[in-house]
PDB file of C-alpha atoms in Angstrom:
ATOM      1  CA  MET A   1     -14.442  24.681 -27.564  1.00 45.00           C
ATOM      2  CA  ALA A   2     -14.770  25.713 -23.997  1.00 49.00           C
ATOM      3  CA  ASN A   3     -12.783  22.889 -22.457  1.00 50.00           C
ATOM      4  CA  HIS A   4      -9.832  25.153 -21.648  1.00 52.00           C
ATOM      5  CA  THR A   5      -7.315  23.274 -23.741  1.00 49.00           C
ATOM      6  CA  ASN A   6      -3.863  24.255 -24.863  1.00 58.00           C
ATOM      7  CA  THR A   7      -2.812  21.448 -27.157  1.00 65.00           C
ATOM      8  CA  GLY A   8      -5.880  21.490 -29.397  1.00 65.00           C
ATOM      9  CA  ASN A   9      -5.922  17.694 -29.176  1.00 70.00           C
ATOM     10  CA  PRO A  10      -8.952  16.680 -27.101  1.00 71.00           C
ATOM     11  CA  ASN A  11      -7.563  13.232 -26.244  1.00 73.00           C
ATOM     12  CA  VAL A  12      -4.307  14.606 -24.839  1.00 76.00           C
ATOM     13  CA  ASP A  13      -6.257  17.221 -22.874  1.00 84.00           C
ATOM     14  CA  LEU A  14      -8.606  14.563 -21.528  1.00 89.00           C
ATOM     15  CA  ALA A  15      -5.698  12.474 -20.245  1.00 90.00           C
ATOM     16  CA  TYR A  16      -4.218  15.573 -18.604  1.00 91.00           C
ATOM     17  CA  ARG A  17      -7.518  16.547 -16.990  1.00 91.00           C
ATOM     18  CA  ARG A  18      -8.181  13.019 -15.728  1.00 93.00           C
ATOM     19  CA  LYS A  19      -4.736  12.990 -14.136  1.00 93.00           C
ATOM     20  CA  LYS A  20      -5.355  16.353 -12.497  1.00 93.00           C
ATOM     21  CA  ASN A  21      -8.768  15.208 -11.206  1.00 94.00           C
ATOM     22  CA  ALA A  22      -7.214  12.017  -9.802  1.00 94.00           C
ATOM     23  CA  GLU A  23      -4.556  14.078  -8.019  1.00 94.00           C
ATOM     24  CA  GLU A  24      -7.203  16.321  -6.529  1.00 93.00           C
ATOM     25  CA  MET A  25      -9.178  13.291  -5.399  1.00 95.00           C
ATOM     26  CA  LYS A  26      -6.080  12.055  -3.561  1.00 95.00           C
ATOM     27  CA  HIS A  27      -5.960  15.347  -1.649  1.00 94.00           C
ATOM     28  CA  GLN A  28      -9.653  14.960  -0.830  1.00 95.00           C
ATOM     29  CA  VAL A  29      -9.049  11.519   0.675  1.00 96.00           C
ATOM     30  CA  ILE A  30      -6.135  12.890   2.725  1.00 96.00           C
ATOM     31  CA  SER A  31      -8.347  15.674   4.088  1.00 95.00           C
ATOM     32  CA  PHE A  32     -11.036  13.093   4.887  1.00 96.00           C
ATOM     33  CA  VAL A  33      -8.523  11.043   6.925  1.00 97.00           C
ATOM     34  CA  LEU A  34      -7.468  14.216   8.781  1.00 97.00           C
ATOM     35  CA  MET A  35     -11.115  15.077   9.473  1.00 97.00           C
ATOM     36  CA  ILE A  36     -11.745  11.607  10.918  1.00 97.00           C
ATOM     37  CA  ALA A  37      -8.617  12.017  13.065  1.00 97.00           C
ATOM     38  CA  LEU A  38      -9.790  15.433  14.332  1.00 97.00           C
ATOM     39  CA  THR A  39     -13.178  13.927  15.229  1.00 97.00           C
ATOM     40  CA  LEU A  40     -11.546  11.042  17.129  1.00 96.00           C
ATOM     41  CA  VAL A  41      -9.282  13.452  19.048  1.00 96.00           C
ATOM     42  CA  ALA A  42     -12.301  15.588  19.999  1.00 96.00           C
ATOM     43  CA  PHE A  43     -14.283  12.603  21.323  1.00 95.00           C
ATOM     44  CA  PHE A  44     -11.243  11.301  23.243  1.00 94.00           C
ATOM     45  CA  ALA A  45     -10.441  14.738  24.709  1.00 93.00           C
ATOM     46  CA  VAL A  46     -13.929  14.860  26.197  1.00 92.00           C
ATOM     47  CA  GLY A  47     -13.795  11.265  27.434  1.00 87.00           C
ATOM     48  CA  TYR A  48     -10.423  11.807  29.146  1.00 85.00           C
ATOM     49  CA  ASP A  49     -11.080  12.900  32.734  1.00 81.00           C
ATOM     50  CA  GLU A  50      -7.655  14.470  33.375  1.00 84.00           C
ATOM     51  CA  PHE A  51      -8.473  17.505  31.217  1.00 85.00           C
ATOM     52  CA  SER A  52     -10.389  20.310  32.887  1.00 87.00           C
ATOM     53  CA  HIS A  53     -13.206  21.779  30.848  1.00 86.00           C
ATOM     54  CA  TRP A  54     -11.251  25.058  30.697  1.00 90.00           C
ATOM     55  CA  PHE A  55      -8.884  23.213  28.415  1.00 92.00           C
ATOM     56  CA  SER A  56     -11.169  20.766  26.603  1.00 92.00           C
ATOM     57  CA  VAL A  57     -13.898  23.223  25.542  1.00 93.00           C
ATOM     58  CA  PRO A  58     -11.623  25.680  23.649  1.00 94.00           C
ATOM     59  CA  PHE A  59      -9.634  22.701  22.360  1.00 95.00           C
ATOM     60  CA  ILE A  60     -12.612  20.895  20.779  1.00 95.00           C
ATOM     61  CA  LEU A  61     -13.911  24.211  19.371  1.00 96.00           C
ATOM     62  CA  LEU A  62     -10.548  24.701  17.682  1.00 97.00           C
ATOM     63  CA  LEU A  63     -10.676  21.147  16.285  1.00 96.00           C
ATOM     64  CA  ALA A  64     -14.177  21.862  14.918  1.00 96.00           C
ATOM     65  CA  ALA A  65     -12.980  25.075  13.237  1.00 96.00           C
ATOM     66  CA  VAL A  66     -10.073  23.240  11.578  1.00 96.00           C
ATOM     67  CA  GLN A  67     -12.356  20.448  10.397  1.00 96.00           C
ATOM     68  CA  VAL A  68     -14.846  22.921   8.940  1.00 96.00           C
ATOM     69  CA  ALA A  69     -12.009  24.687   7.105  1.00 95.00           C
ATOM     70  CA  PHE A  70     -11.093  21.340   5.481  1.00 95.00           C
ATOM     71  CA  GLN A  71     -14.723  20.824   4.540  1.00 95.00           C
ATOM     72  CA  LEU A  72     -15.047  24.312   2.995  1.00 95.00           C
ATOM     73  CA  TYR A  73     -11.678  24.593   1.256  1.00 95.00           C
ATOM     74  CA  TYR A  74     -11.297  21.017  -0.009  1.00 94.00           C
ATOM     75  CA  PHE A  75     -14.675  19.253  -0.125  1.00 95.00           C
ATOM     76  CA  MET A  76     -16.508  22.418  -1.223  1.00 95.00           C
ATOM     77  CA  HIS A  77     -13.577  23.540  -3.432  1.00 93.00           C
ATOM     78  CA  MET A  78     -13.198  27.010  -1.897  1.00 93.00           C
ATOM     79  CA  SER A  79      -9.435  26.659  -2.425  1.00 92.00           C
ATOM     80  CA  HIS A  80     -10.086  26.785  -6.190  1.00 92.00           C
ATOM     81  CA  LYS A  81      -9.948  30.108  -7.984  1.00 90.00           C
ATOM     82  CA  GLY A  82     -13.246  31.830  -8.727  1.00 91.00           C
ATOM     83  CA  HIS A  83     -14.463  31.512  -5.126  1.00 95.00           C
ATOM     84  CA  GLU A  84     -13.953  35.114  -4.019  1.00 95.00           C
ATOM     85  CA  VAL A  85     -17.669  35.944  -3.890  1.00 96.00           C
ATOM     86  CA  PRO A  86     -18.624  32.627  -2.192  1.00 96.00           C
ATOM     87  CA  ALA A  87     -15.956  33.407   0.436  1.00 96.00           C
ATOM     88  CA  LEU A  88     -17.487  36.853   0.927  1.00 96.00           C
ATOM     89  CA  PHE A  89     -20.960  35.318   1.421  1.00 97.00           C
ATOM     90  CA  ILE A  90     -19.756  32.650   3.851  1.00 97.00           C
ATOM     91  CA  TYR A  91     -17.529  34.966   5.902  1.00 97.00           C
ATOM     92  CA  GLY A  92     -20.346  37.517   5.962  1.00 97.00           C
ATOM     93  CA  GLY A  93     -22.543  34.774   7.429  1.00 97.00           C
ATOM     94  CA  VAL A  94     -19.808  33.810   9.906  1.00 97.00           C
ATOM     95  CA  LEU A  95     -19.471  37.429  11.073  1.00 97.00           C
ATOM     96  CA  VAL A  96     -23.202  37.666  11.776  1.00 97.00           C
ATOM     97  CA  ALA A  97     -23.015  34.228  13.419  1.00 97.00           C
ATOM     98  CA  PHE A  98     -20.378  35.391  15.910  1.00 96.00           C
ATOM     99  CA  LEU A  99     -22.299  38.585  16.663  1.00 97.00           C
ATOM    100  CA  THR A 100     -25.517  36.632  17.263  1.00 96.00           C
ATOM    101  CA  ILE A 101     -23.898  34.052  19.541  1.00 96.00           C
ATOM    102  CA  TRP A 102     -22.013  36.734  21.485  1.00 96.00           C
ATOM    103  CA  ALA A 103     -25.189  38.818  21.882  1.00 96.00           C
ATOM    104  CA  PHE A 104     -27.385  35.913  23.042  1.00 95.00           C
ATOM    105  CA  MET A 105     -24.801  34.592  25.483  1.00 93.00           C
ATOM    106  CA  THR A 106     -24.354  37.972  27.124  1.00 93.00           C
ATOM    107  CA  VAL A 107     -27.867  39.410  26.933  1.00 91.00           C
ATOM    108  CA  VAL A 108     -30.114  36.424  27.765  1.00 87.00           C
ATOM    109  CA  TRP A 109     -30.280  36.364  31.575  1.00 78.00           C
ATOM    110  CA  TRP A 110     -32.962  33.906  32.656  1.00 65.00           C
TER     111      TRP A 110
ATOM    112  CA  MET B   1     -21.829  25.938 -25.091  1.00 66.00           C
ATOM    113  CA  HIS B   2     -25.536  25.504 -24.663  1.00 74.00           C
ATOM    114  CA  ALA B   3     -27.071  23.464 -21.906  1.00 76.00           C
ATOM    115  CA  GLU B   4     -28.653  20.590 -23.859  1.00 74.00           C
ATOM    116  CA  GLU B   5     -25.676  19.954 -26.144  1.00 78.00           C
ATOM    117  CA  LYS B   6     -24.697  16.283 -26.388  1.00 83.00           C
ATOM    118  CA  LEU B   7     -21.166  16.028 -25.023  1.00 87.00           C
ATOM    119  CA  THR B   8     -18.456  13.396 -24.846  1.00 87.00           C
ATOM    120  CA  ALA B   9     -15.700  12.943 -22.284  1.00 86.00           C
ATOM    121  CA  GLU B  10     -13.406  14.880 -24.645  1.00 86.00           C
ATOM    122  CA  THR B  11     -15.695  17.869 -25.103  1.00 86.00           C
ATOM    123  CA  PHE B  12     -17.034  17.980 -21.524  1.00 89.00           C
ATOM    124  CA  PRO B  13     -15.639  21.152 -19.892  1.00 89.00           C
ATOM    125  CA  ALA B  14     -13.283  20.965 -16.914  1.00 87.00           C
ATOM    126  CA  ALA B  15     -15.700  22.964 -14.741  1.00 90.00           C
ATOM    127  CA  PRO B  16     -19.123  21.791 -16.028  1.00 92.00           C
ATOM    128  CA  GLU B  17     -20.925  23.456 -13.124  1.00 92.00           C
ATOM    129  CA  LYS B  18     -19.878  26.892 -14.379  1.00 92.00           C
ATOM    130  CA  ALA B  19     -19.799  26.349 -18.144  1.00 92.00           C
ATOM    131  CA  THR B  20     -23.202  27.960 -18.773  1.00 93.00           C
ATOM    132  CA  LEU B  21     -24.611  31.271 -17.579  1.00 95.00           C
ATOM    133  CA  GLU B  22     -27.334  29.424 -15.705  1.00 94.00           C
ATOM    134  CA  GLY B  23     -24.683  27.284 -14.017  1.00 95.00           C
ATOM    135  CA  LYS B  24     -22.692  30.374 -12.996  1.00 96.00           C
ATOM    136  CA  ASN B  25     -25.818  31.981 -11.566  1.00 96.00           C
ATOM    137  CA  LYS B  26     -26.776  28.819  -9.679  1.00 96.00           C
ATOM    138  CA  PHE B  27     -23.284  28.562  -8.220  1.00 96.00           C
ATOM    139  CA  LEU B  28     -23.273  32.154  -6.977  1.00 96.00           C
ATOM    140  CA  GLY B  29     -26.881  32.117  -5.791  1.00 97.00           C
ATOM    141  CA  PHE B  30     -26.336  28.906  -3.889  1.00 97.00           C
ATOM    142  CA  TRP B  31     -23.338  30.268  -1.994  1.00 97.00           C
ATOM    143  CA  LEU B  32     -25.434  33.312  -1.049  1.00 98.00           C
ATOM    144  CA  PHE B  33     -28.079  30.899   0.255  1.00 98.00           C
ATOM    145  CA  LEU B  34     -25.410  29.070   2.287  1.00 97.00           C
ATOM    146  CA  GLY B  35     -24.385  32.413   3.836  1.00 97.00           C
ATOM    147  CA  GLY B  36     -28.029  32.831   4.887  1.00 97.00           C
ATOM    148  CA  GLU B  37     -28.132  29.277   6.253  1.00 98.00           C
ATOM    149  CA  THR B  38     -25.061  30.101   8.342  1.00 97.00           C
ATOM    150  CA  VAL B  39     -27.014  32.938   9.951  1.00 97.00           C
ATOM    151  CA  LEU B  40     -30.085  30.719  10.478  1.00 98.00           C
ATOM    152  CA  PHE B  41     -28.073  28.061  12.291  1.00 98.00           C
ATOM    153  CA  ALA B  42     -26.131  30.725  14.218  1.00 97.00           C
ATOM    154  CA  SER B  43     -29.383  32.009  15.722  1.00 97.00           C
ATOM    155  CA  LEU B  44     -30.345  28.460  16.758  1.00 98.00           C
ATOM    156  CA  PHE B  45     -26.885  27.790  18.223  1.00 98.00           C
ATOM    157  CA  ALA B  46     -27.010  31.127  20.069  1.00 97.00           C
ATOM    158  CA  THR B  47     -30.415  30.267  21.545  1.00 97.00           C
ATOM    159  CA  TYR B  48     -29.211  26.824  22.607  1.00 97.00           C
ATOM    160  CA  LEU B  49     -26.023  28.190  24.190  1.00 96.00           C
ATOM    161  CA  ALA B  50     -27.994  30.790  26.120  1.00 95.00           C
ATOM    162  CA  LEU B  51     -30.570  28.297  27.464  1.00 95.00           C
ATOM    163  CA  ARG B  52     -28.742  24.969  27.748  1.00 93.00           C
ATOM    164  CA  ASP B  53     -28.498  24.983  31.571  1.00 92.00           C
ATOM    165  CA  LYS B  54     -32.213  25.682  32.083  1.00 93.00           C
ATOM    166  CA  THR B  55     -33.417  22.102  32.400  1.00 92.00           C
ATOM    167  CA  ALA B  56     -36.437  22.818  34.674  1.00 91.00           C
ATOM    168  CA  GLY B  57     -35.942  19.586  36.610  1.00 91.00           C
ATOM    169  CA  GLY B  58     -35.574  17.447  33.460  1.00 89.00           C
ATOM    170  CA  PRO B  59     -32.494  15.341  32.689  1.00 91.00           C
ATOM    171  CA  PRO B  60     -29.349  17.496  32.095  1.00 92.00           C
ATOM    172  CA  ALA B  61     -27.232  17.079  28.958  1.00 93.00           C
ATOM    173  CA  HIS B  62     -24.496  14.887  30.454  1.00 92.00           C
ATOM    174  CA  GLU B  63     -27.012  12.350  31.824  1.00 93.00           C
ATOM    175  CA  LEU B  64     -29.095  12.318  28.661  1.00 94.00           C
ATOM    176  CA  PHE B  65     -26.781  12.145  25.649  1.00 95.00           C
ATOM    177  CA  ARG B  66     -25.891   8.771  24.123  1.00 94.00           C
ATOM    178  CA  MET B  67     -22.317   9.387  23.028  1.00 94.00           C
ATOM    179  CA  PRO B  68     -21.654   6.047  21.215  1.00 95.00           C
ATOM    180  CA  LEU B  69     -24.754   6.688  19.111  1.00 96.00           C
ATOM    181  CA  VAL B  70     -23.672  10.275  18.376  1.00 97.00           C
ATOM    182  CA  PHE B  71     -20.201   9.034  17.442  1.00 97.00           C
ATOM    183  CA  VAL B  72     -21.572   6.508  14.929  1.00 97.00           C
ATOM    184  CA  ALA B  73     -23.922   9.134  13.452  1.00 97.00           C
ATOM    185  CA  THR B  74     -20.970  11.537  13.085  1.00 97.00           C
ATOM    186  CA  MET B  75     -18.907   8.923  11.251  1.00 97.00           C
ATOM    187  CA  LEU B  76     -21.827   8.129   8.906  1.00 98.00           C
ATOM    188  CA  LEU B  77     -22.358  11.776   7.973  1.00 97.00           C
ATOM    189  CA  LEU B  78     -18.650  12.540   7.584  1.00 97.00           C
ATOM    190  CA  THR B  79     -18.216   9.511   5.322  1.00 97.00           C
ATOM    191  CA  SER B  80     -21.249  10.536   3.265  1.00 97.00           C
ATOM    192  CA  SER B  81     -19.536  13.891   2.714  1.00 97.00           C
ATOM    193  CA  LEU B  82     -16.546  12.071   1.178  1.00 97.00           C
ATOM    194  CA  THR B  83     -18.755   9.833  -0.995  1.00 97.00           C
ATOM    195  CA  SER B  84     -20.411  12.917  -2.482  1.00 97.00           C
ATOM    196  CA  VAL B  85     -16.927  14.265  -3.278  1.00 97.00           C
ATOM    197  CA  TYR B  86     -16.378  10.997  -5.188  1.00 97.00           C
ATOM    198  CA  ALA B  87     -19.662  11.586  -7.033  1.00 97.00           C
ATOM    199  CA  ILE B  88     -18.512  15.051  -8.174  1.00 96.00           C
ATOM    200  CA  TYR B  89     -15.102  13.618  -9.085  1.00 96.00           C
ATOM    201  CA  HIS B  90     -16.817  11.198 -11.465  1.00 96.00           C
ATOM    202  CA  MET B  91     -19.063  13.991 -12.747  1.00 96.00           C
ATOM    203  CA  LYS B  92     -15.968  15.952 -13.783  1.00 94.00           C
ATOM    204  CA  ASN B  93     -14.678  12.834 -15.542  1.00 94.00           C
ATOM    205  CA  PHE B  94     -18.027  12.552 -17.405  1.00 94.00           C
ATOM    206  CA  ASP B  95     -18.768   9.166 -15.834  1.00 95.00           C
ATOM    207  CA  PHE B  96     -22.508   9.371 -15.199  1.00 96.00           C
ATOM    208  CA  LYS B  97     -22.944   5.790 -13.908  1.00 96.00           C
ATOM    209  CA  LYS B  98     -20.241   6.118 -11.272  1.00 97.00           C
ATOM    210  CA  MET B  99     -21.554   9.517 -10.237  1.00 97.00           C
ATOM    211  CA  GLN B 100     -25.023   8.000  -9.707  1.00 97.00           C
ATOM    212  CA  LEU B 101     -23.498   5.100  -7.759  1.00 98.00           C
ATOM    213  CA  TRP B 102     -21.584   7.384  -5.373  1.00 98.00           C
ATOM    214  CA  PHE B 103     -24.612   9.625  -4.882  1.00 98.00           C
ATOM    215  CA  ALA B 104     -26.634   6.477  -4.081  1.00 98.00           C
ATOM    216  CA  ILE B 105     -24.056   5.528  -1.419  1.00 98.00           C
ATOM    217  CA  THR B 106     -24.263   9.092  -0.079  1.00 98.00           C
ATOM    218  CA  VAL B 107     -28.040   8.802   0.203  1.00 98.00           C
ATOM    219  CA  LEU B 108     -27.783   5.457   2.023  1.00 98.00           C
ATOM    220  CA  LEU B 109     -25.287   6.842   4.555  1.00 98.00           C
ATOM    221  CA  GLY B 110     -27.439   9.946   5.047  1.00 98.00           C
ATOM    222  CA  ALA B 111     -30.522   7.771   5.578  1.00 98.00           C
ATOM    223  CA  GLY B 112     -28.556   5.803   8.195  1.00 98.00           C
ATOM    224  CA  PHE B 113     -27.716   9.057   9.970  1.00 98.00           C
ATOM    225  CA  LEU B 114     -31.352  10.156   9.914  1.00 98.00           C
ATOM    226  CA  GLY B 115     -32.529   6.783  11.226  1.00 98.00           C
ATOM    227  CA  LEU B 116     -30.106   7.026  14.155  1.00 98.00           C
ATOM    228  CA  GLU B 117     -31.302  10.542  14.942  1.00 98.00           C
ATOM    229  CA  ILE B 118     -34.954   9.462  14.980  1.00 97.00           C
ATOM    230  CA  PHE B 119     -34.046   6.537  17.277  1.00 97.00           C
ATOM    231  CA  GLU B 120     -32.090   8.920  19.529  1.00 97.00           C
ATOM    232  CA  PHE B 121     -34.938  11.433  19.826  1.00 97.00           C
ATOM    233  CA  ASN B 122     -37.349   8.598  20.604  1.00 97.00           C
ATOM    234  CA  GLU B 123     -35.096   7.402  23.444  1.00 96.00           C
ATOM    235  CA  TYR B 124     -34.830  10.918  24.876  1.00 96.00           C
ATOM    236  CA  VAL B 125     -38.589  11.430  24.792  1.00 96.00           C
ATOM    237  CA  HIS B 126     -39.028   8.233  26.819  1.00 95.00           C
ATOM    238  CA  GLU B 127     -36.658   9.670  29.422  1.00 93.00           C
ATOM    239  CA  GLY B 128     -38.888  12.709  29.878  1.00 92.00           C
ATOM    240  CA  HIS B 129     -36.854  14.981  27.588  1.00 94.00           C
ATOM    241  CA  VAL B 130     -39.823  16.213  25.541  1.00 95.00           C
ATOM    242  CA  PHE B 131     -39.927  19.408  23.474  1.00 96.00           C
ATOM    243  CA  THR B 132     -41.978  21.386  26.010  1.00 95.00           C
ATOM    244  CA  LYS B 133     -40.122  20.114  29.102  1.00 94.00           C
ATOM    245  CA  SER B 134     -37.676  23.016  29.434  1.00 95.00           C
ATOM    246  CA  ALA B 135     -35.865  25.808  27.633  1.00 95.00           C
ATOM    247  CA  PHE B 136     -32.958  23.374  27.240  1.00 96.00           C
ATOM    248  CA  ALA B 137     -35.211  20.741  25.630  1.00 96.00           C
ATOM    249  CA  SER B 138     -36.918  23.204  23.270  1.00 96.00           C
ATOM    250  CA  SER B 139     -33.680  24.795  22.075  1.00 97.00           C
ATOM    251  CA  PHE B 140     -32.035  21.356  21.728  1.00 97.00           C
ATOM    252  CA  TYR B 141     -34.801  19.892  19.572  1.00 97.00           C
ATOM    253  CA  THR B 142     -35.090  23.074  17.485  1.00 98.00           C
ATOM    254  CA  LEU B 143     -31.369  23.164  16.700  1.00 98.00           C
ATOM    255  CA  VAL B 144     -30.744  19.442  16.168  1.00 98.00           C
ATOM    256  CA  GLY B 145     -34.158  18.949  14.565  1.00 98.00           C
ATOM    257  CA  THR B 146     -33.617  21.770  12.046  1.00 98.00           C
ATOM    258  CA  HIS B 147     -30.371  20.080  11.066  1.00 98.00           C
ATOM    259  CA  GLY B 148     -32.171  16.726  10.783  1.00 98.00           C
ATOM    260  CA  GLY B 149     -34.784  18.410   8.583  1.00 98.00           C
ATOM    261  CA  HIS B 150     -31.972  19.633   6.341  1.00 98.00           C
ATOM    262  CA  VAL B 151     -30.638  16.075   6.103  1.00 98.00           C
ATOM    263  CA  ALA B 152     -34.105  14.806   5.136  1.00 98.00           C
ATOM    264  CA  PHE B 153     -34.480  17.554   2.535  1.00 98.00           C
ATOM    265  CA  GLY B 154     -30.987  16.881   1.147  1.00 98.00           C
ATOM    266  CA  LEU B 155     -31.766  13.170   0.780  1.00 98.00           C
ATOM    267  CA  LEU B 156     -34.989  13.918  -1.122  1.00 98.00           C
ATOM    268  CA  TRP B 157     -33.198  16.489  -3.279  1.00 98.00           C
ATOM    269  CA  ILE B 158     -30.351  14.169  -4.310  1.00 98.00           C
ATOM    270  CA  LEU B 159     -32.752  11.253  -4.863  1.00 98.00           C
ATOM    271  CA  THR B 160     -35.003  13.438  -7.039  1.00 98.00           C
ATOM    272  CA  LEU B 161     -32.032  14.571  -9.150  1.00 97.00           C
ATOM    273  CA  MET B 162     -30.859  10.974  -9.551  1.00 97.00           C
ATOM    274  CA  ILE B 163     -34.270   9.679 -10.620  1.00 97.00           C
ATOM    275  CA  ARG B 164     -35.140  12.671 -12.808  1.00 96.00           C
ATOM    276  CA  ASN B 165     -31.868  12.468 -14.747  1.00 96.00           C
ATOM    277  CA  ALA B 166     -31.457   8.664 -14.752  1.00 95.00           C
ATOM    278  CA  LYS B 167     -32.141   8.341 -18.483  1.00 94.00           C
ATOM    279  CA  ARG B 168     -30.923  11.764 -19.510  1.00 92.00           C
ATOM    280  CA  GLY B 169     -27.259  11.236 -18.741  1.00 91.00           C
ATOM    281  CA  LEU B 170     -24.880  14.031 -17.895  1.00 94.00           C
ATOM    282  CA  ASN B 171     -25.026  17.388 -19.673  1.00 92.00           C
ATOM    283  CA  LEU B 172     -24.464  21.049 -18.882  1.00 94.00           C
ATOM    284  CA  TYR B 173     -28.122  21.400 -17.902  1.00 94.00           C
ATOM    285  CA  ASN B 174     -27.949  19.009 -14.966  1.00 94.00           C
ATOM    286  CA  ALA B 175     -24.243  19.179 -14.009  1.00 95.00           C
ATOM    287  CA  PRO B 176     -24.746  22.436 -12.022  1.00 96.00           C
ATOM    288  CA  LYS B 177     -27.754  20.859 -10.279  1.00 97.00           C
ATOM    289  CA  PHE B 178     -25.703  17.886  -9.069  1.00 97.00           C
ATOM    290  CA  TYR B 179     -22.809  20.163  -8.090  1.00 97.00           C
ATOM    291  CA  VAL B 180     -25.001  22.484  -6.018  1.00 97.00           C
ATOM    292  CA  ALA B 181     -26.721  19.517  -4.303  1.00 97.00           C
ATOM    293  CA  SER B 182     -23.307  18.224  -3.258  1.00 97.00           C
ATOM    294  CA  LEU B 183     -22.419  21.670  -1.854  1.00 97.00           C
ATOM    295  CA  TYR B 184     -25.621  21.510   0.206  1.00 98.00           C
ATOM    296  CA  TRP B 185     -24.672  18.072   1.475  1.00 98.00           C
ATOM    297  CA  HIS B 186     -21.222  19.294   2.583  1.00 97.00           C
ATOM    298  CA  PHE B 187     -22.810  22.259   4.312  1.00 98.00           C
ATOM    299  CA  ILE B 188     -25.027  19.873   6.289  1.00 97.00           C
ATOM    300  CA  ASP B 189     -21.845  18.183   7.480  1.00 97.00           C
ATOM    301  CA  VAL B 190     -20.301  21.569   8.365  1.00 97.00           C
ATOM    302  CA  VAL B 191     -23.291  22.288  10.627  1.00 98.00           C
ATOM    303  CA  TRP B 192     -23.090  18.806  12.146  1.00 98.00           C
ATOM    304  CA  VAL B 193     -19.408  19.344  13.095  1.00 97.00           C
ATOM    305  CA  PHE B 194     -20.530  22.256  15.267  1.00 97.00           C
ATOM    306  CA  ILE B 195     -23.533  20.321  16.624  1.00 98.00           C
ATOM    307  CA  PHE B 196     -21.470  17.356  17.819  1.00 97.00           C
ATOM    308  CA  THR B 197     -18.880  19.758  19.270  1.00 97.00           C
ATOM    309  CA  VAL B 198     -21.093  22.426  20.845  1.00 97.00           C
ATOM    310  CA  VAL B 199     -24.171  20.389  21.782  1.00 97.00           C
ATOM    311  CA  TYR B 200     -22.911  16.869  22.492  1.00 96.00           C
ATOM    312  CA  LEU B 201     -19.222  17.133  23.438  1.00 96.00           C
ATOM    313  CA  MET B 202     -19.598  20.412  25.361  1.00 95.00           C
ATOM    314  CA  GLY B 203     -22.733  18.933  26.954  1.00 94.00           C
ATOM    315  CA  MET B 204     -20.592  16.120  28.369  1.00 92.00           C
ATOM    316  CA  VAL B 205     -17.977  18.417  29.965  1.00 88.00           C
ATOM    317  CA  GLY B 206     -20.357  21.143  31.145  1.00 69.00           C
TER     318      GLY B 206
END
């Protein structure tokens, strides 16, 4: 069978897998709470008048990058093994994304 | 293992999305597609960033945007991302009913998000912020609207999968389909994180 077992007893393996899945789900909920917290901090940072935009803009961009990393590595399972090629595709896209944004922001003049 | 094989919780593989060749191909092909989507949205973000100050006498971003509404929409979409994680969690445990339930909750939250966005756009249009008003307006509606279109497509996709497989139950033929749809849904949230940061929050601070 292809259920990646070691014991040869499907019931024991099922219990083990369920436990592992439940543990992973706990990590997912923790990352969700962190993502909500990052979102709240970003909205508050913008609402708080004492911060100049020279601070708040890079700060909220950093918060967004951290939140997206949680989304990719936990919710989309990129932290699991077997995601080398997906990482290549996504980071390839991100590279082109940075180039495009940099080009448009410097070249568009009107 | 072949795709249509009747499985039980004991024989269901730990990674059902990649247990068949078709599943493996779908997984890889879908990530390639997401790389392409990254580039698509990058070009729309780049256009918006280059043109966002060109309001041509129309309302500027910080007078226009309804932040409480954007905040609620953000919470809805972020929560829907977690509920689709729950759906995949139950898929891996071979619990078809619970998977369907959590996908249904995901669809409801996503529909709430879409409803808010339609309401928001309607408000803006009544304030003179129409698509052809300025470079700012055009690039805003193209970027946020393309994301909204993705949400609408994602909702239809997940609903179609749920209805199509309602009586079939879970097997290795449809497990990769559900998995890939949930990846798409997370990606929509990834894009939204940058939209609320770059468009709305940066629009408030200038």
